[in-house]
């Protein structure tokens, strides 16, 4: 069976979409998940787009050993030089350059003639090739381009040294049949088409990204560009978990393999959602909470008789734990460590001790601690631990008074550098009052709330509340996360973490 290259662009196309920005530590955490999941290529960012992006591409290139690491670049000398600078230390570096080929983009965005675009594709691919043997060329908005012009551009890119040629459906406009035919057309007409791997990169504006990607493979593409949870511009990109599981579940229709370890899919999905402060829609294919839930009696009956009646995938194949041993206050550190390992977490001794302490605290509040609770504890530990620099204020205690006929009041006591600070404030509800009291003590720079998201980790009224807050200030996002069975406490923790980061950034700027 042919092997399909899985090119993950969660850290570039996914991260550049609104509300999905990540800091360096979070990007490294995602890169580690991707490496463990055994994707073939990690597109770590767009190096020239900001100093922060450059730093994260460079850091990921240095850290990842088992995948190729790519940086995006426009077809310009400076972009390509910067991309190379960022990826050159990678075990397997790739430069991914692109230029638009559709009449609309060439005329209105690039203000270039088709001949100029053709020339730029050739000369800039050749320029990138001087640095790196692994070159990907993308014809942006390919699916709205003239097919014969695409033949010329792809031919020029391959002659100049491109080893992968990507045919993006930039605006999610194409259909499965058209994508299949376009790839087959190019492979047939481009003279040296066998010298490059053809790739598809589909956006999901019409909900067809997965179908279009698979159809592209049927037409001859051997690389799929995708993102974890389908993150990406507008309606997103092709979801990695969907294309991989479709090929695995229907090998007679899609006789292709990947080197992906699918048991890491669930873990990677949770990590990415946790970092961006979202949770999977309940009915999201593969990774939604209802993907394996059977509500209708007729379905439940069938599943009890034989799971295959209504399940085409197994939870085990995605790394969803089906261990029924309930953890509780009598469980020891080894049992917790073992469960965390089975859930896909490789933690340091220090992280393990911290997780175990939080687990014990939770056992006093909740009868049964579920795998979802443990995962939430581990995610909070590994992903959102603050840097020493951003530590700042810590919560000592808080007290709220609220009712539906008086204004809510909150008193908070915070500690910073061994000093206690206490204040009280009114607000429109207990959370607003708590945040106002914190503001009075901390006096953070002016900011707005980009996201205030709260969701329950499991079922039952004693569930953990998981709060994500993203503050916007001066064009930057500051994220804080809190986890507690008390949603006011979780909100205060999340808000404090975000304002501490904002204060650290303000102090740095002033210095
Ligand atoms: O959607 C797109 O066309 C892209 C390219 C830059 C590959 O993301
Ligand atoms: Zn894209």
Short mmCIF file of C-alpha atoms and ligand atoms in Angstrom, two decimals:
data_model
loop_
_atom_site.label_atom_id
_atom_site.label_comp_id
_atom_site.label_asym_id
_atom_site.label_seq_id
_atom_site.Cartn_x
_atom_site.Cartn_y
_atom_site.Cartn_z
CA UNK A 1 0.00 0.00 0.00
CA UNK A 2 1.18 3.54 -0.74
CA UNK A 3 2.19 5.62 2.24
CA UNK A 4 0.61 9.05 2.62
CA UNK A 5 2.73 11.83 4.09
CA UNK A 6 0.88 13.56 6.92
CA UNK A 7 1.84 17.25 6.93
CA UNK A 8 0.52 18.96 10.03
CA UNK A 9 -0.03 22.72 9.93
CA UNK A 10 -1.74 23.21 13.31
CA UNK A 11 1.11 25.51 14.34
CA UNK A 12 0.91 27.63 11.18
CA UNK A 13 -2.47 27.62 9.40
CA UNK A 14 -4.24 26.55 12.62
CA UNK A 15 -2.48 29.02 14.88
CA UNK A 16 -2.96 31.99 12.55
CA UNK A 17 -6.75 31.78 12.81
CA UNK A 18 -8.54 34.10 15.26
CA UNK A 19 -8.66 32.93 18.88
CA UNK A 20 -6.08 30.17 18.31
CA UNK A 21 -2.83 31.98 19.01
CA UNK A 22 -0.32 30.14 21.20
CA UNK A 23 2.75 31.22 23.10
CA UNK A 24 6.14 29.57 22.66
CA UNK A 25 5.70 27.08 25.50
CA UNK A 26 2.31 26.04 24.15
CA UNK A 27 3.67 25.63 20.63
CA UNK A 28 6.45 23.39 21.91
CA UNK A 29 3.90 21.31 23.79
CA UNK A 30 1.87 20.87 20.58
CA UNK A 31 5.02 20.03 18.59
CA UNK A 32 5.89 17.33 21.13
CA UNK A 33 2.40 15.83 20.77
CA UNK A 34 2.72 15.87 16.98
CA UNK A 35 6.11 14.19 17.14
CA UNK A 36 4.77 11.53 19.48
CA UNK A 37 1.81 11.00 17.15
CA UNK A 38 4.36 10.47 14.35
CA UNK A 39 3.16 13.01 11.81
CA UNK A 40 5.71 13.22 8.98
CA UNK A 41 6.03 17.00 8.69
CA UNK A 42 5.38 19.73 11.26
CA UNK A 43 4.85 23.16 9.72
CA UNK A 44 6.06 25.10 12.76
CA UNK A 45 5.14 28.60 11.59
CA UNK A 46 5.73 31.42 9.14
CA UNK A 47 9.19 32.56 10.22
CA UNK A 48 9.15 36.03 8.71
CA UNK A 49 5.72 36.98 10.03
CA UNK A 50 7.01 38.09 13.47
CA UNK A 51 10.06 37.72 15.72
CA UNK A 52 7.91 35.46 17.94
CA UNK A 53 7.11 33.17 15.00
CA UNK A 54 10.78 33.04 14.02
CA UNK A 55 11.77 32.07 17.55
CA UNK A 56 9.15 29.35 17.80
CA UNK A 57 10.03 27.81 14.41
CA UNK A 58 13.71 27.82 15.39
CA UNK A 59 13.05 26.32 18.82
CA UNK A 60 10.81 23.59 17.42
CA UNK A 61 13.34 22.85 14.67
CA UNK A 62 15.96 22.32 17.38
CA UNK A 63 13.70 20.26 19.63
CA UNK A 64 11.99 17.85 17.24
CA UNK A 65 14.02 14.85 16.16
CA UNK A 66 11.61 12.43 14.54
CA UNK A 67 9.75 14.62 12.00
CA UNK A 68 10.61 16.99 9.23
CA UNK A 69 10.14 20.66 10.34
CA UNK A 70 8.98 23.25 7.80
CA UNK A 71 8.60 27.01 7.75
CA UNK A 72 6.32 28.84 5.37
CA UNK A 73 7.73 31.61 3.14
CA UNK A 74 6.30 33.80 0.40
CA UNK A 75 8.14 33.58 -2.91
CA UNK A 76 10.63 36.30 -1.97
CA UNK A 77 14.33 36.24 -1.13
CA UNK A 78 13.93 37.71 2.35
CA UNK A 79 11.12 35.31 3.29
CA UNK A 80 13.06 32.29 2.07
CA UNK A 81 16.30 33.38 3.77
CA UNK A 82 14.43 33.91 7.05
CA UNK A 83 12.63 30.56 6.75
CA UNK A 84 15.95 28.82 6.19
CA UNK A 85 17.53 30.58 9.17
CA UNK A 86 14.70 29.31 11.33
CA UNK A 87 14.68 25.66 10.19
CA UNK A 88 18.31 24.99 9.32
CA UNK A 89 19.09 23.25 12.65
CA UNK A 90 16.26 20.74 12.19
CA UNK A 91 17.07 17.05 11.79
CA UNK A 92 15.13 17.26 8.52
CA UNK A 93 14.44 20.86 7.44
CA UNK A 94 11.97 21.92 4.76
CA UNK A 95 11.31 25.31 3.18
CA UNK A 96 7.70 25.73 2.07
CA UNK A 97 7.31 28.61 -0.37
CA UNK A 98 4.11 29.76 -2.01
CA UNK A 99 2.74 32.16 -4.59
CA UNK A 100 -0.84 32.63 -5.74
CA UNK A 101 -1.82 31.42 -9.21
CA UNK A 102 -5.51 32.33 -9.57
CA UNK A 103 -6.49 35.28 -11.79
CA UNK A 104 -8.13 37.02 -8.81
CA UNK A 105 -5.11 36.74 -6.55
CA UNK A 106 -2.58 37.58 -9.26
CA UNK A 107 -4.44 40.71 -10.40
CA UNK A 108 -5.77 42.12 -7.12
CA UNK A 109 -3.45 40.83 -4.42
CA UNK A 110 -0.08 40.35 -6.07
CA UNK A 111 -0.57 42.84 -8.91
CA UNK A 112 1.57 40.57 -11.05
CA UNK A 113 1.04 39.15 -14.53
CA UNK A 114 0.89 35.37 -15.00
CA UNK A 115 4.35 35.46 -16.63
CA UNK A 116 5.79 37.28 -13.63
CA UNK A 117 4.24 34.70 -11.28
CA UNK A 118 5.68 31.86 -13.38
CA UNK A 119 9.10 33.48 -13.29
CA UNK A 120 8.92 34.05 -9.50
CA UNK A 121 7.87 30.43 -8.90
CA UNK A 122 10.92 29.19 -10.81
CA UNK A 123 13.54 31.62 -9.51
CA UNK A 124 12.40 31.54 -5.88
CA UNK A 125 12.20 27.73 -5.81
CA UNK A 126 15.75 27.66 -7.21
CA UNK A 127 16.81 30.17 -4.54
CA UNK A 128 15.37 27.98 -1.74
CA UNK A 129 17.01 24.92 -3.28
CA UNK A 130 20.44 26.52 -2.76
CA UNK A 131 19.92 26.04 0.98
CA UNK A 132 17.82 22.95 1.35
CA UNK A 133 17.15 19.76 -0.59
CA UNK A 134 13.62 19.40 0.79
CA UNK A 135 11.51 22.09 -0.89
CA UNK A 136 7.74 22.37 -1.02
CA UNK A 137 6.10 24.69 -3.51
CA UNK A 138 2.45 25.75 -3.11
CA UNK A 139 0.27 27.35 -5.78
CA UNK A 140 -2.04 29.37 -3.55
CA UNK A 141 -5.72 29.37 -4.61
CA UNK A 142 -4.87 26.56 -7.04
CA UNK A 143 -8.46 25.34 -7.28
CA UNK A 144 -9.58 28.68 -8.77
CA UNK A 145 -6.61 28.82 -11.16
CA UNK A 146 -6.49 27.97 -14.83
CA UNK A 147 -5.47 24.31 -15.03
CA UNK A 148 -3.08 24.77 -17.95
CA UNK A 149 -1.40 27.70 -16.21
CA UNK A 150 -1.03 25.47 -13.16
CA UNK A 151 0.67 22.84 -15.34
CA UNK A 152 3.26 25.47 -16.34
CA UNK A 153 3.82 26.71 -12.77
CA UNK A 154 4.11 23.22 -11.29
CA UNK A 155 6.45 22.19 -14.10
CA UNK A 156 8.65 25.24 -13.44
CA UNK A 157 8.73 24.54 -9.69
CA UNK A 158 9.70 20.89 -10.18
CA UNK A 159 12.41 21.82 -12.69
CA UNK A 160 13.77 24.33 -10.16
CA UNK A 161 13.98 21.64 -7.48
CA UNK A 162 10.65 21.37 -5.65
CA UNK A 163 10.32 17.92 -4.10
CA UNK A 164 6.71 18.42 -2.99
CA UNK A 165 4.08 20.33 -4.96
CA UNK A 166 1.05 21.45 -3.02
CA UNK A 167 -2.32 22.20 -4.62
CA UNK A 168 -4.25 24.22 -2.03
CA UNK A 169 -7.98 24.75 -2.02
CA UNK A 170 -7.34 28.03 -0.24
CA UNK A 171 -10.96 29.18 0.03
CA UNK A 172 -12.64 25.77 0.38
CA UNK A 173 -14.25 26.08 -3.04
CA UNK A 174 -13.60 22.79 -4.76
CA UNK A 175 -15.52 19.51 -4.71
CA UNK A 176 -14.22 15.94 -4.36
CA UNK A 177 -14.58 15.03 -8.06
CA UNK A 178 -12.95 18.27 -9.17
CA UNK A 179 -10.03 17.84 -6.74
CA UNK A 180 -9.45 14.26 -7.85
CA UNK A 181 -9.52 15.31 -11.54
CA UNK A 182 -7.25 18.32 -10.98
CA UNK A 183 -4.53 16.26 -9.30
CA UNK A 184 -4.80 13.56 -11.98
CA UNK A 185 -4.66 16.24 -14.72
CA UNK A 186 -1.51 17.81 -13.29
CA UNK A 187 0.20 14.47 -12.76
CA UNK A 188 -0.57 13.52 -16.33
CA UNK A 189 0.45 16.79 -18.01
CA UNK A 190 3.47 17.94 -16.02
CA UNK A 191 6.43 16.24 -17.73
CA UNK A 192 8.44 15.41 -14.59
CA UNK A 193 5.50 14.92 -12.24
CA UNK A 194 7.00 11.73 -10.87
CA UNK A 195 9.94 13.73 -9.48
CA UNK A 196 7.74 15.38 -6.82
CA UNK A 197 5.13 14.31 -4.31
CA UNK A 198 1.77 15.94 -4.99
CA UNK A 199 0.02 17.34 -1.95
CA UNK A 200 -3.47 18.61 -1.08
CA UNK A 201 -4.29 21.40 1.37
CA UNK A 202 -8.03 21.90 1.75
CA UNK A 203 -10.04 24.46 3.67
CA UNK A 204 -13.44 23.58 5.02
CA UNK A 205 -15.69 26.47 3.94
CA UNK A 206 -18.26 24.11 2.40
CA UNK A 207 -17.61 21.31 4.89
CA UNK A 208 -15.82 19.32 2.17
CA UNK A 209 -12.19 19.48 3.33
CA UNK A 210 -11.90 15.84 4.38
CA UNK A 211 -13.74 14.56 1.30
CA UNK A 212 -11.66 16.80 -1.00
CA UNK A 213 -8.37 15.68 0.57
CA UNK A 214 -9.24 12.00 0.22
CA UNK A 215 -10.36 12.58 -3.37
CA UNK A 216 -7.03 14.30 -4.06
CA UNK A 217 -5.28 11.17 -2.82
CA UNK A 218 -7.40 9.04 -5.15
CA UNK A 219 -6.27 11.38 -7.96
CA UNK A 220 -2.62 10.74 -7.11
CA UNK A 221 -1.67 13.07 -4.23
CA UNK A 222 0.56 11.44 -1.63
CA UNK A 223 0.68 14.18 0.98
CA UNK A 224 -2.27 15.55 2.96
CA UNK A 225 -1.96 18.86 4.79
CA UNK A 226 -4.16 18.99 7.86
CA UNK A 227 -4.53 20.25 11.40
CA UNK A 228 -5.48 18.70 14.73
CA UNK A 229 -9.22 19.25 15.31
CA UNK A 230 -9.42 20.90 11.87
CA UNK A 231 -8.25 24.24 13.24
CA UNK A 232 -7.55 26.92 10.67
CA UNK A 233 -8.60 30.03 8.82
CA UNK A 234 -12.39 30.64 8.71
CA UNK A 235 -14.10 27.21 8.78
CA UNK A 236 -10.73 25.52 9.28
CA UNK A 237 -8.48 23.06 7.47
CA UNK A 238 -8.81 19.35 6.88
CA UNK A 239 -8.99 17.60 10.26
CA UNK A 240 -6.00 15.27 10.70
CA UNK A 241 -8.02 12.80 12.76
CA UNK A 242 -10.72 12.53 10.08
CA UNK A 243 -8.52 11.80 7.07
CA UNK A 244 -6.30 9.40 8.95
CA UNK A 245 -9.19 7.45 10.47
CA UNK A 246 -11.11 7.41 7.16
CA UNK A 247 -8.16 5.75 5.44
CA UNK A 248 -7.69 3.34 8.31
CA UNK A 249 -11.36 2.42 8.54
CA UNK A 250 -11.96 2.00 4.77
CA UNK A 251 -8.77 0.40 3.40
CA UNK A 252 -10.63 -1.17 0.47
CA UNK A 253 -11.63 2.30 -0.75
CA UNK A 254 -8.44 4.05 0.38
CA UNK A 255 -5.61 1.50 0.17
CA UNK A 256 -3.05 3.82 1.75
CA UNK A 257 -1.12 3.78 5.00
CA UNK A 258 0.35 6.47 7.19
CA UNK A 259 3.03 6.15 9.86
CA UNK A 260 0.75 7.86 12.39
CA UNK A 261 0.22 6.39 15.84
CA UNK A 262 -3.55 6.85 16.01
CA UNK A 263 -3.61 6.10 19.75
CA UNK A 264 -2.18 9.59 20.24
CA UNK A 265 -5.10 11.31 18.48
CA UNK A 266 -7.28 11.79 21.53
CA UNK A 267 -4.41 13.17 23.60
CA UNK A 268 -3.32 15.57 20.83
CA UNK A 269 -6.88 16.78 20.34
CA UNK A 270 -7.31 17.54 24.06
CA UNK A 271 -3.96 19.29 24.29
CA UNK A 272 -4.76 21.56 21.36
CA UNK A 273 -8.26 22.39 22.59
CA UNK A 274 -6.94 23.02 26.08
CA UNK A 275 -4.30 25.42 24.81
CA UNK A 276 -6.68 27.48 22.71
CA UNK A 277 -9.31 27.47 25.45
CA UNK A 278 -11.99 25.62 23.53
CA UNK A 279 -13.57 22.22 23.81
CA UNK A 280 -14.68 19.85 21.06
CA UNK A 281 -18.28 20.26 19.90
CA UNK A 282 -20.05 17.23 21.38
CA UNK A 283 -20.83 15.72 17.98
CA UNK A 284 -17.44 16.43 16.38
CA UNK A 285 -16.30 13.40 14.38
CA UNK A 286 -13.64 11.22 16.04
CA UNK A 287 -12.82 13.53 18.99
CA UNK A 288 -16.21 14.83 20.22
CA UNK A 289 -17.53 13.52 23.52
CA UNK A 290 -20.52 11.91 21.78
CA UNK A 291 -18.46 10.13 19.13
CA UNK A 292 -18.88 6.90 21.12
CA UNK A 293 -22.09 7.69 23.03
CA UNK A 294 -25.22 5.75 22.14
CA UNK A 295 -28.45 7.33 23.32
CA UNK A 296 -31.20 5.64 21.33
CA UNK A 297 -32.45 2.42 22.93
CA UNK A 298 -32.18 0.51 19.69
CA UNK A 299 -28.52 1.55 19.34
CA UNK A 300 -27.72 0.74 22.96
CA UNK A 301 -29.23 -2.68 22.54
CA UNK A 302 -27.17 -3.32 19.44
CA UNK A 303 -23.92 -2.08 20.99
CA UNK A 304 -24.44 -4.26 24.05
CA UNK A 305 -24.92 -7.30 21.82
CA UNK A 306 -21.91 -6.46 19.64
CA UNK A 307 -20.16 -3.07 19.50
CA UNK A 308 -19.68 -3.35 15.75
CA UNK A 309 -23.44 -2.92 15.15
CA UNK A 310 -23.12 0.85 15.60
CA UNK A 311 -19.39 1.54 16.02
CA UNK A 312 -17.04 1.66 13.06
CA UNK A 313 -14.04 2.80 15.12
CA UNK A 314 -12.81 1.63 18.49
CA UNK A 315 -12.08 4.13 21.27
CA UNK A 316 -8.84 2.19 21.89
CA UNK A 317 -7.58 2.96 18.38
CA UNK A 318 -7.73 6.68 19.28
CA UNK A 319 -6.15 6.27 22.68
CA UNK A 320 -9.42 6.81 24.55
CA UNK A 321 -9.08 4.93 27.80
CA UNK A 322 -11.56 2.14 28.43
CA UNK A 323 -10.00 1.22 31.75
CA UNK A 324 -12.85 0.79 34.17
CA UNK A 325 -10.87 0.81 37.39
CA UNK A 326 -12.14 3.85 39.27
CA UNK A 327 -9.51 5.96 40.95
CA UNK A 328 -10.33 7.33 44.38
CA UNK A 329 -8.80 8.50 47.62
CA UNK A 330 -7.23 5.09 48.31
CA UNK A 331 -5.38 4.98 44.99
CA UNK A 332 -1.65 5.36 45.35
CA UNK A 333 0.87 7.34 43.33
CA UNK A 334 1.80 4.34 41.20
CA UNK A 335 -1.81 3.72 40.13
CA UNK A 336 -2.20 7.40 39.17
CA UNK A 337 1.15 7.45 37.36
CA UNK A 338 0.21 4.28 35.50
CA UNK A 339 -3.16 5.68 34.43
CA UNK A 340 -1.58 8.93 33.27
CA UNK A 341 0.93 6.95 31.22
CA UNK A 342 -1.88 4.94 29.63
CA UNK A 343 -3.62 8.22 28.82
CA UNK A 344 -0.54 9.26 26.84
CA UNK A 345 1.25 11.57 29.31
CA UNK A 346 5.00 11.35 29.80
CA UNK A 347 5.53 13.48 32.88
CA UNK A 348 8.63 14.45 34.81
CA UNK A 349 8.87 13.29 38.44
CA UNK A 350 8.08 16.84 39.55
CA UNK A 351 4.98 17.07 37.33
CA UNK A 352 3.85 13.68 38.56
CA UNK A 353 4.12 14.71 42.20
CA UNK A 354 2.16 17.91 41.49
CA UNK A 355 -0.55 15.97 39.60
CA UNK A 356 -0.81 13.46 42.42
CA UNK A 357 -1.25 16.24 44.99
CA UNK A 358 -4.04 17.79 42.92
CA UNK A 359 -5.59 14.36 42.47
CA UNK A 360 -5.68 13.85 46.27
CA UNK A 361 -7.31 17.27 46.81
CA UNK A 362 -9.92 16.38 44.19
CA UNK A 363 -10.62 13.01 45.85
CA UNK A 364 -11.81 14.88 48.94
CA UNK A 365 -14.33 16.78 46.87
CA UNK A 366 -15.44 14.16 44.39
CA UNK A 367 -16.35 10.51 44.94
CA UNK A 368 -14.94 9.06 41.75
CA UNK A 369 -12.13 10.68 39.84
CA UNK A 370 -12.55 9.91 36.14
CA UNK A 371 -9.99 9.69 33.39
CA UNK A 372 -11.31 13.01 32.09
CA UNK A 373 -10.54 14.61 35.48
CA UNK A 374 -7.03 13.17 35.48
CA UNK A 375 -6.45 14.36 31.93
CA UNK A 376 -7.61 17.85 32.89
CA UNK A 377 -5.21 17.89 35.85
CA UNK A 378 -2.33 16.72 33.65
CA UNK A 379 -3.14 19.24 30.90
CA UNK A 380 -3.19 22.10 33.38
CA UNK A 381 0.10 20.96 34.88
CA UNK A 382 2.01 20.37 31.70
CA UNK A 383 0.62 23.05 29.46
CA UNK A 384 -0.17 26.05 31.55
CA UNK A 385 2.33 26.08 34.40
CA UNK A 386 3.47 29.67 34.66
CA UNK A 387 7.04 30.76 34.15
CA UNK A 388 8.70 32.19 37.25
CA UNK A 389 8.72 35.56 35.57
CA UNK A 390 4.95 35.60 35.16
CA UNK A 391 4.10 34.18 38.57
CA UNK A 392 3.15 37.41 40.30
CA UNK A 393 0.10 37.34 42.57
CA UNK A 394 -1.28 34.13 44.06
CA UNK A 395 -4.71 33.55 45.53
CA UNK A 396 -4.84 33.11 49.32
CA UNK A 397 -8.58 33.07 49.82
CA UNK A 398 -11.73 34.70 48.55
CA UNK A 399 -15.19 35.23 49.96
CA UNK A 400 -18.29 36.09 47.93
CA UNK A 401 -21.71 37.23 48.87
CA UNK A 402 -24.32 37.08 46.18
CA UNK A 403 -28.07 36.83 45.79
CA UNK A 404 -30.70 37.68 43.18
CA UNK A 405 -31.79 40.83 45.08
CA UNK A 406 -28.49 42.44 46.15
CA UNK A 407 -25.33 43.45 44.33
CA UNK A 408 -22.65 40.76 44.54
CA UNK A 409 -19.60 41.49 46.69
CA UNK A 410 -16.25 39.73 46.69
CA UNK A 411 -13.28 40.05 49.01
CA UNK A 412 -10.01 38.58 47.77
CA UNK A 413 -6.74 38.07 49.53
CA UNK A 414 -3.66 37.73 47.33
CA UNK A 415 0.01 37.21 48.11
CA UNK A 416 2.96 38.56 46.21
CA UNK A 417 6.60 38.26 47.29
CA UNK A 418 5.47 37.24 50.78
CA UNK A 419 3.23 40.31 51.18
CA UNK A 420 -0.54 40.04 51.65
CA UNK A 421 -2.99 42.26 49.74
CA UNK A 422 -6.69 42.35 50.47
CA UNK A 423 -9.53 44.25 48.82
CA UNK A 424 -13.27 44.12 48.31
CA UNK A 425 -15.44 45.11 45.36
CA UNK A 426 -18.99 45.03 44.05
CA UNK A 427 -19.90 43.56 40.70
CA UNK A 428 -22.56 42.28 38.40
CA UNK A 429 -22.46 38.76 39.85
CA UNK A 430 -19.76 37.08 41.94
CA UNK A 431 -17.26 36.60 39.13
CA UNK A 432 -17.40 40.23 38.02
CA UNK A 433 -17.03 41.28 41.69
CA UNK A 434 -14.01 38.97 42.11
CA UNK A 435 -12.33 40.28 38.96
CA UNK A 436 -12.98 43.88 40.06
CA UNK A 437 -11.39 43.20 43.45
CA UNK A 438 -8.34 41.64 41.75
CA UNK A 439 -8.07 44.65 39.42
CA UNK A 440 -8.08 46.98 42.45
CA UNK A 441 -5.06 45.14 43.90
CA UNK A 442 -3.12 44.24 40.77
CA UNK A 443 -3.93 47.28 38.58
CA UNK A 444 -3.24 45.53 35.27
CA UNK A 445 -2.86 47.51 32.03
CA UNK A 446 -6.05 48.23 30.13
CA UNK A 447 -7.42 45.08 28.53
CA UNK A 448 -10.50 43.50 27.04
CA UNK A 449 -11.83 39.96 27.41
CA UNK A 450 -11.28 37.99 24.23
CA UNK A 451 -12.50 34.69 25.67
CA UNK A 452 -14.10 33.68 28.94
CA UNK A 453 -14.92 30.04 28.52
CA UNK A 454 -16.12 27.59 31.13
CA UNK A 455 -16.85 23.94 30.58
CA UNK A 456 -17.37 20.87 32.70
CA UNK A 457 -14.79 18.11 32.51
CA UNK A 458 -17.18 15.24 33.16
CA UNK A 459 -20.80 14.55 34.07
CA UNK A 460 -22.37 15.12 37.49
CA UNK A 461 -22.78 18.20 39.63
CA UNK A 462 -19.47 17.60 41.42
CA UNK A 463 -17.60 17.87 38.12
CA UNK A 464 -14.48 19.98 37.68
CA UNK A 465 -15.06 23.33 36.03
CA UNK A 466 -12.38 24.20 33.48
CA UNK A 467 -12.04 27.95 32.86
CA UNK A 468 -10.03 29.62 30.11
CA UNK A 469 -9.59 33.36 29.95
CA UNK A 470 -7.89 35.23 27.15
CA UNK A 471 -7.24 38.93 27.66
CA UNK A 472 -6.32 41.26 24.81
CA UNK A 473 -4.03 44.19 25.46
CA UNK A 474 -1.88 46.12 23.00
CA UNK A 475 -2.61 43.60 20.25
CA UNK A 476 -1.38 40.64 22.33
CA UNK A 477 -3.27 37.82 23.99
CA UNK A 478 -2.69 36.71 27.60
CA UNK A 479 -4.12 33.33 28.53
CA UNK A 480 -4.95 31.97 31.97
CA UNK A 481 -6.52 28.67 32.94
CA UNK A 482 -8.15 27.49 36.16
CA UNK A 483 -9.49 24.13 37.26
CA UNK A 484 -11.64 23.54 40.32
CA UNK A 485 -14.91 21.98 41.44
CA UNK A 486 -15.80 25.57 42.40
CA UNK A 487 -16.26 27.65 39.26
CA UNK A 488 -15.64 30.95 41.05
CA UNK A 489 -12.28 29.67 42.28
CA UNK A 490 -11.45 28.33 38.80
CA UNK A 491 -12.36 31.72 37.30
CA UNK A 492 -10.27 33.65 39.82
CA UNK A 493 -7.27 31.36 39.22
CA UNK A 494 -7.60 31.74 35.45
CA UNK A 495 -7.98 35.53 35.65
CA UNK A 496 -5.01 35.88 38.00
CA UNK A 497 -2.79 33.85 35.69
CA UNK A 498 -3.78 35.99 32.71
CA UNK A 499 -3.31 39.33 34.53
CA UNK A 500 0.03 38.14 35.97
CA UNK A 501 1.23 37.50 32.43
CA UNK A 502 -0.09 40.89 31.31
CA UNK A 503 1.69 42.63 34.23
CA UNK A 504 4.96 40.80 33.49
CA UNK A 505 4.75 41.89 29.84
CA UNK A 506 3.95 45.49 30.84
CA UNK A 507 6.90 45.56 33.27
CA UNK A 508 9.21 44.16 30.59
CA UNK A 509 8.05 46.80 28.11
CA UNK A 510 8.56 49.60 30.63
CA UNK A 511 12.02 48.31 31.53
O1 LIG B 1 -4.54 27.91 2.17
C1 LIG B 1 -3.47 28.11 1.57
O2 LIG B 1 -3.41 28.34 0.37
C2 LIG B 1 -2.25 28.09 2.35
C3 LIG B 1 -0.98 28.11 1.59
C4 LIG B 1 -0.07 29.17 2.09
C5 LIG B 1 -0.35 26.77 1.58
O3 LIG B 1 -2.28 28.00 3.56
ZN1 LIG B 2 -4.30 27.23 4.21
#
